[in-house]
Short mmCIF file of C-alpha atoms and ligand atoms in Angstrom, two decimals:
data_model
loop_
_atom_site.label_atom_id
_atom_site.label_comp_id
_atom_site.label_asym_id
_atom_site.label_seq_id
_atom_site.Cartn_x
_atom_site.Cartn_y
_atom_site.Cartn_z
CA UNK A 1272 -24.12 -6.71 8.68
CA UNK A 1273 -22.94 -10.11 9.83
CA UNK A 1274 -19.20 -9.78 9.61
CA UNK A 1275 -18.48 -13.47 10.05
CA UNK A 1276 -20.82 -14.39 7.19
CA UNK A 1277 -19.14 -11.84 4.96
CA UNK A 1278 -15.75 -13.34 5.74
CA UNK A 1279 -17.01 -16.78 4.78
CA UNK A 1280 -18.46 -15.44 1.54
CA UNK A 1281 -15.17 -13.83 0.56
CA UNK A 1282 -13.17 -16.92 1.49
CA UNK A 1283 -15.41 -18.98 -0.82
CA UNK A 1284 -15.17 -16.41 -3.59
CA UNK A 1285 -11.32 -16.48 -3.45
CA UNK A 1286 -11.38 -20.29 -3.33
CA UNK A 1287 -13.57 -20.31 -6.43
CA UNK A 1288 -11.17 -18.04 -8.28
CA UNK A 1289 -8.25 -20.23 -7.31
CA UNK A 1290 -9.85 -23.52 -8.30
CA UNK A 1291 -11.34 -22.29 -11.54
CA UNK A 1292 -8.58 -19.97 -12.79
CA UNK A 1293 -5.49 -20.78 -10.74
CA UNK A 1294 -5.02 -17.17 -9.48
CA UNK A 1295 -4.43 -17.27 -5.79
CA UNK A 1296 -5.69 -14.24 -3.87
CA UNK A 1297 -6.33 -16.16 -0.67
CA UNK A 1298 -3.35 -14.66 1.08
CA UNK A 1299 -3.70 -11.11 -0.05
CA UNK A 1300 -4.14 -8.39 2.56
CA UNK A 1301 -7.91 -8.41 2.99
CA UNK A 1302 -8.92 -4.85 3.68
CA UNK A 1303 -7.81 -3.41 0.33
CA UNK A 1304 -8.78 -6.60 -1.56
CA UNK A 1305 -12.29 -6.17 -0.17
CA UNK A 1306 -12.43 -2.60 -1.34
CA UNK A 1307 -11.50 -3.66 -4.84
CA UNK A 1308 -14.09 -6.48 -4.82
CA UNK A 1309 -16.77 -4.03 -3.69
CA UNK A 1310 -15.72 -1.57 -6.35
CA UNK A 1311 -16.13 -4.27 -9.02
CA UNK A 1312 -19.46 -5.25 -7.51
CA UNK A 1313 -20.85 -1.77 -7.80
CA UNK A 1314 -19.48 -1.40 -11.37
CA UNK A 1315 -21.26 -4.62 -12.26
CA UNK A 1316 -24.36 -3.74 -10.30
CA UNK A 1317 -24.07 -6.93 -8.26
CA UNK A 1318 -25.50 -7.16 -4.78
CA UNK A 1319 -23.45 -9.84 -3.07
CA UNK A 1320 -20.13 -11.74 -3.05
CA UNK A 1321 -22.09 -14.95 -3.68
CA UNK A 1322 -23.61 -13.52 -6.82
CA UNK A 1323 -20.16 -12.45 -7.89
CA UNK A 1324 -18.87 -15.96 -7.31
CA UNK A 1325 -21.58 -17.39 -9.54
CA UNK A 1326 -20.79 -14.91 -12.29
CA UNK A 1327 -17.05 -15.47 -12.30
CA UNK A 1328 -17.46 -19.26 -12.35
CA UNK A 1329 -19.61 -19.22 -15.40
CA UNK A 1330 -18.40 -16.12 -17.25
CA UNK A 1331 -14.75 -15.81 -18.21
CA UNK A 1332 -15.16 -12.25 -19.50
CA UNK A 1333 -16.53 -11.30 -16.08
CA UNK A 1334 -13.47 -12.88 -14.40
CA UNK A 1335 -11.12 -10.93 -16.74
CA UNK A 1336 -12.70 -7.69 -15.62
CA UNK A 1337 -12.43 -8.72 -11.96
CA UNK A 1338 -8.75 -9.66 -12.43
CA UNK A 1339 -8.16 -6.21 -13.86
CA UNK A 1340 -9.70 -4.67 -10.72
CA UNK A 1341 -7.70 -6.89 -8.41
CA UNK A 1342 -4.32 -6.06 -9.89
CA UNK A 1343 -3.45 -2.49 -9.02
CA UNK A 1344 -1.84 -1.21 -12.16
CA UNK A 1345 -0.28 2.03 -10.95
CA UNK A 1346 3.33 2.78 -11.59
CA UNK A 1347 5.75 5.59 -12.51
CA UNK A 1348 9.23 6.00 -14.01
CA UNK A 1349 11.77 6.66 -11.34
CA UNK A 1350 9.13 6.51 -8.59
CA UNK A 1351 10.83 7.49 -5.30
CA UNK A 1352 13.83 9.05 -7.12
CA UNK A 1353 15.99 8.74 -4.03
CA UNK A 1354 16.05 4.99 -4.33
CA UNK A 1355 17.41 5.27 -7.89
CA UNK A 1356 20.02 7.71 -6.62
CA UNK A 1357 21.16 5.20 -4.05
CA UNK A 1358 21.21 2.52 -6.70
CA UNK A 1359 23.41 4.73 -8.84
CA UNK A 1360 25.77 5.59 -6.03
CA UNK A 1361 25.98 2.49 -3.89
CA UNK A 1362 24.74 -0.52 -5.78
CA UNK A 1363 25.77 -0.05 -9.43
CA UNK A 1364 29.50 0.34 -8.55
CA UNK A 1365 29.35 -3.08 -6.82
CA UNK A 1366 27.46 -4.68 -9.73
CA UNK A 1367 29.92 -3.14 -12.13
CA UNK A 1368 32.58 -5.54 -10.87
CA UNK A 1369 30.55 -8.60 -11.92
CA UNK A 1370 31.07 -9.87 -15.49
CA UNK A 1371 27.39 -10.56 -16.31
CA UNK A 1372 24.35 -9.33 -14.49
CA UNK A 1373 20.82 -10.52 -14.03
CA UNK A 1374 18.05 -8.25 -12.83
CA UNK A 1375 14.51 -9.28 -12.05
CA UNK A 1376 11.59 -6.93 -11.80
CA UNK A 1377 8.82 -8.90 -10.04
CA UNK A 1378 5.44 -7.20 -10.40
CA UNK A 1379 6.73 -4.94 -13.18
CA UNK A 1380 3.27 -3.67 -14.15
CA UNK A 1381 3.39 -1.63 -17.43
CA UNK A 1382 7.20 -1.47 -17.43
CA UNK A 1383 7.99 2.06 -16.24
CA UNK A 1384 10.18 0.77 -13.46
CA UNK A 1385 11.99 -1.60 -15.85
CA UNK A 1386 12.81 1.15 -18.34
CA UNK A 1387 13.98 3.35 -15.51
CA UNK A 1388 16.48 0.67 -14.51
CA UNK A 1389 17.51 0.14 -18.11
CA UNK A 1390 18.36 3.85 -18.31
CA UNK A 1391 20.43 3.60 -15.14
CA UNK A 1392 22.31 0.59 -16.44
CA UNK A 1393 22.82 2.28 -19.78
CA UNK A 1394 24.25 5.39 -18.11
CA UNK A 1395 26.68 3.20 -16.20
CA UNK A 1396 27.61 1.40 -19.35
CA UNK A 1397 26.35 -1.85 -17.96
CA UNK A 1398 23.22 -2.50 -19.95
CA UNK A 1399 24.82 -4.62 -22.65
CA UNK A 1400 26.07 -7.15 -20.11
CA UNK A 1401 22.77 -7.32 -18.23
CA UNK A 1402 19.79 -9.56 -18.75
CA UNK A 1403 16.61 -8.03 -17.36
CA UNK A 1404 13.63 -10.26 -16.55
CA UNK A 1405 10.40 -8.38 -16.05
CA UNK A 1406 7.42 -10.33 -14.77
CA UNK A 1407 3.86 -9.72 -13.72
CA UNK A 1408 0.75 -11.86 -13.40
CA UNK A 1409 -1.33 -9.41 -15.34
CA UNK A 1410 -1.07 -10.20 -19.03
CA UNK A 1411 -2.67 -6.93 -20.05
CA UNK A 1412 0.00 -4.95 -18.14
CA UNK A 1413 2.73 -7.09 -19.76
CA UNK A 1414 1.38 -6.40 -23.21
CA UNK A 1415 1.36 -2.70 -22.64
CA UNK A 1416 4.87 -2.90 -21.12
CA UNK A 1417 6.09 -4.47 -24.32
CA UNK A 1418 4.58 -1.59 -26.30
CA UNK A 1419 6.85 0.57 -24.17
CA UNK A 1420 5.06 3.87 -24.49
CA UNK A 1421 3.42 6.32 -22.12
CA UNK A 1422 1.11 9.27 -22.57
CA UNK A 1423 2.81 12.63 -22.98
CA UNK A 1424 0.95 14.01 -19.99
CA UNK A 1425 3.27 11.94 -17.81
CA UNK A 1426 6.51 13.29 -19.29
CA UNK A 1427 6.82 16.14 -16.82
CA UNK A 1428 6.51 14.01 -13.72
CA UNK A 1429 8.80 11.31 -15.09
CA UNK A 1430 11.40 13.88 -16.15
CA UNK A 1431 11.39 15.49 -12.69
CA UNK A 1432 11.79 12.08 -11.09
CA UNK A 1433 14.66 11.27 -13.47
CA UNK A 1434 16.48 14.51 -12.56
CA UNK A 1435 15.96 13.86 -8.83
CA UNK A 1436 17.41 10.40 -9.24
CA UNK A 1437 20.69 12.02 -10.27
CA UNK A 1438 20.17 11.76 -14.02
CA UNK A 1439 22.42 14.14 -15.94
CA UNK A 1440 20.85 13.82 -19.38
CA UNK A 1441 17.24 14.55 -20.25
CA UNK A 1442 14.61 11.83 -20.11
CA UNK A 1443 13.62 12.99 -23.61
CA UNK A 1444 16.93 11.66 -24.90
CA UNK A 1445 15.52 8.17 -24.28
CA UNK A 1446 12.15 8.51 -25.99
CA UNK A 1447 10.75 9.37 -29.39
CA UNK A 1448 7.47 11.18 -29.64
CA UNK A 1449 4.67 9.87 -31.85
CA UNK A 1450 1.40 11.67 -31.58
CA UNK A 1451 0.30 11.76 -27.97
CA UNK A 1452 2.74 9.09 -26.86
CA UNK A 1453 6.40 8.86 -25.89
CA UNK A 1454 8.09 5.62 -27.08
CA UNK A 1455 11.10 4.21 -25.24
CA UNK A 1456 14.18 3.91 -27.46
CA UNK A 1457 14.73 0.48 -28.94
CA UNK A 1458 18.31 0.36 -27.68
CA UNK A 1459 16.99 0.20 -24.11
CA UNK A 1460 14.72 -2.73 -24.87
CA UNK A 1461 17.06 -5.41 -26.30
CA UNK A 1462 18.11 -6.82 -22.94
CA UNK A 1463 14.59 -7.06 -21.46
CA UNK A 1464 12.45 -10.16 -21.40
CA UNK A 1465 8.86 -9.73 -20.28
CA UNK A 1466 7.13 -12.86 -19.03
CA UNK A 1467 4.14 -14.04 -17.02
CA UNK A 1468 4.94 -15.04 -13.42
CA UNK A 1469 2.70 -15.22 -10.43
CA UNK A 1470 4.48 -14.62 -7.12
CA UNK A 1471 1.76 -16.50 -5.22
CA UNK A 1472 1.99 -19.73 -7.16
CA UNK A 1473 5.11 -19.84 -9.40
CA UNK A 1474 8.62 -20.70 -8.38
CA UNK A 1475 12.09 -19.25 -8.23
CA UNK A 1476 14.04 -17.76 -11.10
CA UNK A 1477 17.86 -18.22 -11.68
CA UNK A 1478 20.63 -16.36 -9.92
CA UNK A 1479 19.68 -12.74 -9.82
CA UNK A 1480 22.07 -10.00 -8.79
CA UNK A 1481 19.28 -7.57 -8.13
CA UNK A 1482 15.59 -8.13 -7.56
CA UNK A 1483 13.09 -5.35 -7.68
CA UNK A 1484 9.76 -5.99 -6.06
CA UNK A 1485 8.32 -2.64 -5.34
CA UNK A 1486 4.85 -1.92 -4.04
CA UNK A 1487 3.72 -5.52 -4.49
CA UNK A 1488 4.35 -6.96 -1.04
CA UNK A 1489 2.04 -4.39 0.56
CA UNK A 1490 -0.84 -6.21 -1.13
CA UNK A 1491 0.02 -9.55 0.54
CA UNK A 1492 -0.60 -10.84 4.06
CA UNK A 1493 2.34 -12.04 6.15
CA UNK A 1494 2.04 -15.62 5.04
CA UNK A 1495 2.33 -14.73 1.39
CA UNK A 1496 5.02 -12.11 2.08
CA UNK A 1497 7.11 -14.78 3.73
CA UNK A 1498 6.62 -17.11 0.82
CA UNK A 1499 7.70 -14.47 -1.66
CA UNK A 1500 10.71 -13.37 0.33
CA UNK A 1501 11.79 -17.06 0.52
CA UNK A 1502 11.34 -17.29 -3.22
CA UNK A 1503 13.58 -14.27 -3.63
CA UNK A 1504 16.21 -15.76 -1.35
CA UNK A 1505 16.28 -18.83 -3.58
CA UNK A 1506 16.52 -16.67 -6.70
CA UNK A 1507 19.36 -14.44 -5.52
CA UNK A 1508 23.00 -14.73 -6.47
CA UNK A 1509 25.48 -14.62 -3.54
CA UNK A 1510 25.67 -10.98 -2.37
CA UNK A 1511 22.60 -10.14 -4.31
CA UNK A 1512 20.33 -7.17 -3.65
CA UNK A 1513 16.59 -6.76 -3.16
CA UNK A 1514 14.92 -3.44 -3.67
CA UNK A 1515 11.47 -2.96 -2.10
CA UNK A 1516 8.91 -0.15 -2.14
CA UNK A 1517 9.20 2.98 -0.02
CA UNK A 1518 6.92 1.64 2.72
CA UNK A 1519 7.92 -2.05 2.55
CA UNK A 1520 10.41 -3.70 4.87
CA UNK A 1521 11.76 -7.10 5.67
CA UNK A 1522 11.58 -6.10 9.30
CA UNK A 1523 8.42 -7.96 10.29
CA UNK A 1524 9.40 -11.11 8.47
CA UNK A 1525 11.44 -14.12 9.62
CA UNK A 1526 13.99 -13.53 6.83
CA UNK A 1527 15.14 -10.29 8.34
CA UNK A 1528 18.35 -11.70 9.78
CA UNK A 1529 19.47 -12.87 6.34
CA UNK A 1530 19.45 -9.41 4.85
CA UNK A 1531 21.00 -6.07 5.67
CA UNK A 1532 19.53 -2.73 4.62
CA UNK A 1533 22.40 -0.96 2.90
CA UNK A 1534 21.34 2.49 4.11
CA UNK A 1535 18.58 3.15 6.61
CA UNK A 1536 15.20 3.65 4.96
CA UNK A 1537 16.67 2.96 1.49
CA UNK A 1538 14.61 -0.26 1.28
CA UNK A 1539 17.56 -1.79 -0.58
CA UNK A 1540 18.70 -4.95 1.15
CA UNK A 1541 21.82 -7.00 0.61
CA UNK A 1542 22.09 -10.69 1.32
CA UNK A 1543 24.32 -11.04 4.38
CA UNK A 1544 27.42 -12.98 3.60
CA UNK A 1545 28.58 -15.36 6.25
CA UNK A 1546 32.22 -15.41 7.08
CA UNK A 1547 33.90 -18.22 5.15
CA UNK A 1548 37.53 -19.12 5.93
CA UNK A 1549 39.77 -17.80 3.25
CA UNK B 1463 -8.88 -18.84 9.62
CA UNK B 1464 -11.32 -16.40 11.15
CA UNK B 1465 -9.11 -13.96 12.96
CA UNK B 1466 -11.98 -11.64 13.67
CA UNK B 1467 -13.13 -14.00 16.32
CA UNK B 1468 -10.41 -12.70 18.59
CA UNK B 1469 -12.13 -9.38 18.94
CA UNK B 1470 -15.84 -10.01 18.94
CA UNK B 1471 -17.73 -7.42 20.95
CA UNK B 1472 -18.28 -9.82 23.91
CA UNK B 1473 -14.55 -10.09 24.35
CA UNK B 1474 -13.83 -6.44 23.54
CA UNK B 1475 -13.66 -5.34 27.16
CA UNK B 1476 -10.51 -7.39 27.80
CA UNK B 1477 -8.96 -6.72 24.43
CA UNK B 1478 -6.19 -4.11 24.45
CA UNK B 1479 -8.10 -2.31 21.70
CA UNK B 1480 -11.71 -2.23 22.78
CA UNK B 1481 -12.25 0.74 20.54
CA UNK B 1482 -10.37 2.62 17.88
CA UNK B 1483 -10.42 6.36 17.32
CA UNK B 1484 -10.42 7.48 13.69
CA UNK B 1485 -9.65 11.03 12.62
CA UNK B 1486 -10.07 12.50 9.13
CA UNK B 1487 -8.78 15.98 8.45
CA UNK B 1488 -7.51 18.09 5.54
CA UNK B 1489 -7.04 21.86 5.17
CA UNK B 1490 -6.12 23.36 8.56
CA UNK B 1491 -5.19 19.91 9.89
CA UNK B 1492 -1.96 20.71 11.76
CA UNK B 1493 -3.63 23.26 14.01
CA UNK B 1494 -6.67 21.02 14.51
CA UNK B 1495 -4.60 17.97 15.44
CA UNK B 1496 -2.48 20.10 17.81
CA UNK B 1497 -5.69 21.17 19.55
CA UNK B 1498 -6.81 17.59 20.12
CA UNK B 1499 -4.02 15.06 20.46
CA UNK B 1500 -1.92 16.76 23.20
CA UNK B 1501 -5.08 16.48 25.40
CA UNK B 1502 -4.80 12.70 25.47
CA UNK B 1503 -2.91 11.17 28.42
CA UNK B 1504 -0.14 8.67 27.85
CA UNK B 1505 -2.35 5.87 29.11
CA UNK B 1506 -5.21 6.67 26.75
CA UNK B 1507 -6.75 3.24 26.25
CA UNK B 1508 -7.35 3.23 22.49
CA UNK B 1509 -5.30 3.55 19.34
CA UNK B 1510 -5.85 6.69 17.23
CA UNK B 1511 -5.65 6.35 13.42
CA UNK B 1512 -5.31 9.59 11.51
CA UNK B 1513 -5.65 10.52 7.87
CA UNK B 1514 -4.38 13.99 7.18
CA UNK B 1515 -4.35 14.92 3.52
CA UNK B 1516 -0.76 15.88 2.53
CA UNK B 1517 1.37 16.57 -0.45
CA UNK B 1518 2.40 13.20 -1.98
CA UNK B 1519 6.10 14.01 -1.32
CA UNK B 1520 5.67 14.92 2.33
CA UNK B 1521 8.00 13.15 4.73
CA UNK B 1522 7.23 12.20 8.33
CA UNK B 1523 7.74 15.72 9.69
CA UNK B 1524 4.09 15.96 10.82
CA UNK B 1525 4.45 12.76 12.91
CA UNK B 1526 7.65 14.04 14.51
CA UNK B 1527 6.14 17.41 15.23
CA UNK B 1528 3.02 15.94 16.86
CA UNK B 1529 5.03 13.37 18.76
CA UNK B 1530 6.97 16.17 20.44
CA UNK B 1531 3.78 17.83 21.58
CA UNK B 1532 1.84 14.78 22.72
CA UNK B 1533 1.87 12.45 25.66
CA UNK B 1534 0.67 9.56 23.52
CA UNK B 1535 3.19 8.32 21.00
CA UNK B 1536 2.58 9.54 17.45
CA UNK B 1537 4.18 7.84 14.50
CA UNK B 1538 3.83 7.28 10.83
CA UNK B 1539 2.11 3.98 10.11
CA UNK B 1540 4.23 1.02 9.16
CA UNK B 1541 2.96 -1.75 6.98
CA UNK B 1542 1.60 -4.81 8.99
CA UNK B 1543 2.10 -3.00 12.24
CA UNK B 1544 -0.21 -4.07 15.12
CA UNK B 1545 -2.07 -1.12 16.56
CA UNK B 1546 -1.64 -0.41 20.26
CA UNK B 1547 -3.43 1.66 22.91
CA UNK B 1548 -2.06 5.10 23.58
CA UNK B 1549 -0.53 5.45 20.13
CA UNK B 1550 -1.43 7.62 17.20
CA UNK B 1551 -0.78 6.38 13.67
CA UNK B 1552 -0.62 8.77 10.75
CA UNK B 1553 -1.22 7.67 7.21
CA UNK B 1554 2.01 8.13 5.20
CA UNK B 1555 1.83 10.62 2.31
CA UNK B 1556 0.74 9.05 -0.96
CA UNK B 1557 -0.57 5.78 0.52
CA UNK B 1558 -4.00 4.73 1.67
CA UNK B 1559 -4.08 3.51 5.28
CA UNK B 1560 -6.36 0.59 6.15
CA UNK B 1561 -7.14 -1.38 9.26
CA UNK B 1562 -7.19 -5.17 8.90
CA UNK B 1563 -9.51 -7.51 10.89
CA UNK B 1564 -6.49 -8.81 12.82
CA UNK B 1565 -5.88 -5.18 13.96
CA UNK B 1566 -2.78 -4.69 11.89
CA UNK B 1567 -2.35 -1.77 9.55
CA UNK B 1568 -1.97 -2.12 5.83
CA UNK B 1569 -1.06 0.42 3.16
CA UNK B 1570 -2.07 0.53 -0.47
CA UNK B 1571 -1.28 2.43 -3.63
CA UNK B 1572 -4.77 2.01 -5.05
CA UNK B 1573 -5.91 5.05 -7.00
CA UNK B 1574 -6.94 8.14 -5.05
CA UNK B 1575 -10.48 8.25 -3.61
CA UNK B 1576 -12.17 11.64 -3.51
CA UNK B 1577 -8.98 12.89 -5.22
CA UNK B 1578 -7.12 11.95 -2.08
CA UNK B 1579 -4.51 9.40 -1.16
CA UNK B 1580 -4.56 8.77 1.73
CA UNK B 1581 -8.38 8.99 1.77
CA UNK B 1582 -10.43 9.24 4.96
CA UNK B 1583 -13.20 7.05 3.45
CA UNK B 1584 -10.76 4.22 2.80
CA UNK B 1585 -9.56 4.20 6.41
CA UNK B 1586 -13.02 4.55 7.92
CA UNK B 1587 -14.59 1.87 5.76
CA UNK B 1588 -11.89 -0.62 6.50
CA UNK B 1589 -12.12 0.16 10.19
CA UNK B 1590 -15.85 -0.55 10.07
CA UNK B 1591 -15.15 -3.97 8.65
CA UNK B 1592 -12.57 -4.63 11.37
CA UNK B 1593 -14.15 -3.06 14.44
CA UNK B 1594 -17.85 -2.34 13.64
CA UNK B 1595 -19.60 -0.52 16.45
CA UNK B 1596 -16.29 -0.01 18.26
CA UNK B 1597 -15.26 2.75 15.85
CA UNK B 1598 -15.22 6.33 16.97
CA UNK B 1599 -15.08 8.48 13.82
CA UNK B 1600 -14.13 12.14 13.93
CA UNK B 1601 -14.32 14.50 10.96
CA UNK B 1602 -12.46 17.79 11.25
CA UNK B 1603 -11.81 20.82 9.00
CA UNK B 1604 -11.28 20.21 5.29
CA UNK B 1605 -12.14 21.65 1.91
CA UNK B 1606 -13.60 18.58 0.25
CA UNK B 1607 -16.02 15.83 1.02
CA UNK B 1608 -13.68 12.98 1.89
CA UNK B 1609 -14.74 11.10 5.02
CA UNK B 1610 -18.47 11.79 4.76
CA UNK B 1611 -19.28 8.35 3.38
CA UNK B 1612 -16.97 6.61 5.81
CA UNK B 1613 -18.46 8.44 8.80
CA UNK B 1614 -21.93 7.40 7.58
CA UNK B 1615 -20.78 3.77 7.53
CA UNK B 1616 -19.49 4.10 11.10
CA UNK B 1617 -22.89 5.48 12.00
CA UNK B 1618 -24.75 2.61 10.32
CA UNK B 1619 -22.53 0.06 12.03
CA UNK B 1620 -23.51 1.53 15.42
CA UNK B 1621 -20.24 3.31 16.08
CA UNK B 1622 -19.83 6.79 17.50
CA UNK B 1623 -19.62 9.82 15.27
CA UNK B 1624 -18.17 13.23 15.97
CA UNK B 1625 -17.96 16.25 13.66
CA UNK B 1626 -16.07 19.45 14.30
CA UNK B 1627 -18.44 22.41 14.63
CA UNK B 1628 -18.40 23.80 11.05
CA UNK B 1629 -18.99 27.34 12.33
CA UNK B 1630 -15.50 27.09 13.81
CA UNK B 1631 -13.65 25.09 11.17
CA UNK B 1632 -10.96 26.58 8.93
CA UNK B 1633 -12.66 24.85 5.99
CA UNK B 1634 -16.24 23.86 6.44
CA UNK B 1635 -16.79 21.50 3.49
CA UNK B 1636 -15.69 18.25 5.16
CA UNK B 1637 -17.77 18.72 8.32
CA UNK B 1638 -20.75 19.87 6.28
CA UNK B 1639 -20.54 16.99 3.81
CA UNK B 1640 -20.50 14.54 6.78
CA UNK B 1641 -23.53 16.28 8.37
CA UNK B 1642 -25.43 16.13 5.06
CA UNK B 1643 -25.30 12.35 5.20
CA UNK B 1644 -25.89 11.70 8.91
CA UNK B 1645 -26.71 13.47 12.14
CA UNK B 1646 -23.51 12.98 14.10
CA UNK B 1647 -23.68 11.92 17.74
CA UNK B 1648 -21.65 14.98 18.75
CA UNK B 1649 -20.87 18.31 17.11
CA UNK B 1650 -17.98 19.76 19.08
CA UNK B 1651 -15.53 22.67 19.01
CA UNK B 1652 -11.94 21.70 18.46
CA UNK B 1653 -10.96 22.48 22.07
CA UNK B 1654 -13.69 20.14 23.33
CA UNK B 1655 -12.83 17.07 21.34
CA UNK B 1656 -9.72 16.04 23.29
CA UNK B 1657 -11.45 16.25 26.66
CA UNK B 1658 -14.53 14.53 25.25
CA UNK B 1659 -12.37 11.61 24.16
CA UNK B 1660 -10.71 11.40 27.59
CA UNK B 1661 -14.15 11.54 29.30
CA UNK B 1662 -15.60 8.98 26.89
CA UNK B 1663 -12.71 6.61 27.61
CA UNK B 1664 -13.27 6.99 31.41
CA UNK B 1665 -17.01 6.32 31.13
CA UNK B 1666 -16.30 3.28 29.00
CA UNK B 1667 -13.87 1.96 31.64
CA UNK B 1668 -16.44 2.44 34.41
CA UNK B 1669 -19.09 0.54 32.40
CA UNK B 1670 -16.88 -2.51 32.27
C1 SAM C 916 1.21 -1.13 -7.47
S1 SAM C 916 1.85 -2.02 -8.82
C2 SAM C 916 3.60 -1.74 -8.63
C3 SAM C 916 4.31 -1.58 -9.93
C4 SAM C 916 5.80 -1.25 -9.86
N1 SAM C 916 6.57 -2.33 -9.25
C5 SAM C 916 6.02 0.02 -9.10
O1 SAM C 916 6.43 0.03 -7.95
O2 SAM C 916 5.81 1.11 -9.70
C6 SAM C 916 1.61 -3.73 -8.28
C7 SAM C 916 1.86 -4.76 -9.39
O3 SAM C 916 1.94 -6.08 -8.78
C8 SAM C 916 1.37 -6.98 -9.65
N2 SAM C 916 0.99 -8.18 -8.89
C9 SAM C 916 0.06 -8.26 -7.90
N3 SAM C 916 0.01 -9.54 -7.43
C10 SAM C 916 0.93 -10.26 -8.14
C11 SAM C 916 1.37 -11.62 -8.13
N4 SAM C 916 0.78 -12.49 -7.30
N5 SAM C 916 2.34 -12.01 -8.96
C12 SAM C 916 2.90 -11.12 -9.80
N6 SAM C 916 2.52 -9.80 -9.88
C13 SAM C 916 1.56 -9.39 -9.05
C14 SAM C 916 0.18 -6.22 -10.22
O4 SAM C 916 -0.33 -6.81 -11.41
C15 SAM C 916 0.79 -4.83 -10.44
O5 SAM C 916 1.34 -4.71 -11.71
#
């Protein structure tokens, strides 16, 4: 196979998506993007990227399916419980001193991470003075996040994660069962606003005390990662925090010197405060 | 920008990563890796990328253990890290490991492939996109069929394929699945693979 020709075909396909629909995948990490494109191709029984380009330009339903394939909608409640434990022990006590809080979940997927944080804030008696913004570029995920339910088969894993995060209640205290689904308690939802936001093309959000962006940056190349980290810098309150995914770091990016990891490998970073004369 | 131009085959001889070694292994992996990797000298000229199926919660114990026993450096892969000669990169538990065309590593949380994350097929197929005929794919012991498809793609791209002798493997399914799709260039016993790699690297150097 001619690798250079394939690269051109994919570049053109991504350009077509951007110009027709405004979704910008041009600076996504290519290797896994390609896998997802190929997966869609075989599902649609399409032979080439060029054929795919033609289809998506003239068929919106086709594009919707492609978009679904390109956004990786996997998430868990209290994924990487240790991170939530560190949030409980080291971050929440600091946030507790602030009168009002703003938390942003960027790339919130179907909401599991958002509800996990709401539980943490509730347990620290902070939820009622917090505004949580939860954003994703996938409308379908946002809709299901708003429904705020998950299949009962997931309860066990989520409960274990919750316990490992240092939770002292039972996760079941926060849900009501209806048929095969567990519904998150309404009291956890009042402070959450779900909205559409694309990290590749949209702009900063007001002064956040804590930004979660977990397992989203791994899908971006360095150019887009830098853009997004800059966007976060502009969206953070002084002494704000950023929480990344388990295998994500600010280490390879230019912004590294502006942040300090609060505990090694915690993936929770604090904006460095420069010494100001008192 | 076409970054792949920086490592076209013509230039490959000068590139620090003329070839890449790819290893896929599952059940019985620790022993198998310990039989191969310590045989590689510190100045082994190529990077080694390894997918060992692990429990999703596993930490980087395996990387530490192997690092202690090897002359090449062994580490768990970091996101966006550039691969270097004489270094072994293990896929972290619960993430797919992929090679980008600019020879950096990327990780993904895409759903499991062949019930596995990391999956051997995911690594091998991305490596073929990045390095084509300069891939050396090695399938070792394992109780599933992950890696067979990826090894076949390496074969079709003109790369080199090695399968552990199934008669000797702790679990035969992975080697056999690979051999059902292609005839590998080499079928070797575990103890032979390390020295074969060293020899292969020497021959390659002399050809330049
Ligand atoms: C693997 S999920 C991670 C979900 C959650 N943060 C977690 O860690 O469990 C990645 C999410 O990022 C979203 N995403 C990908 N690209 C995005 C973009 N450019 N803007 C906003 N969200 C994006 C996807 O739709 C998906 O919901």
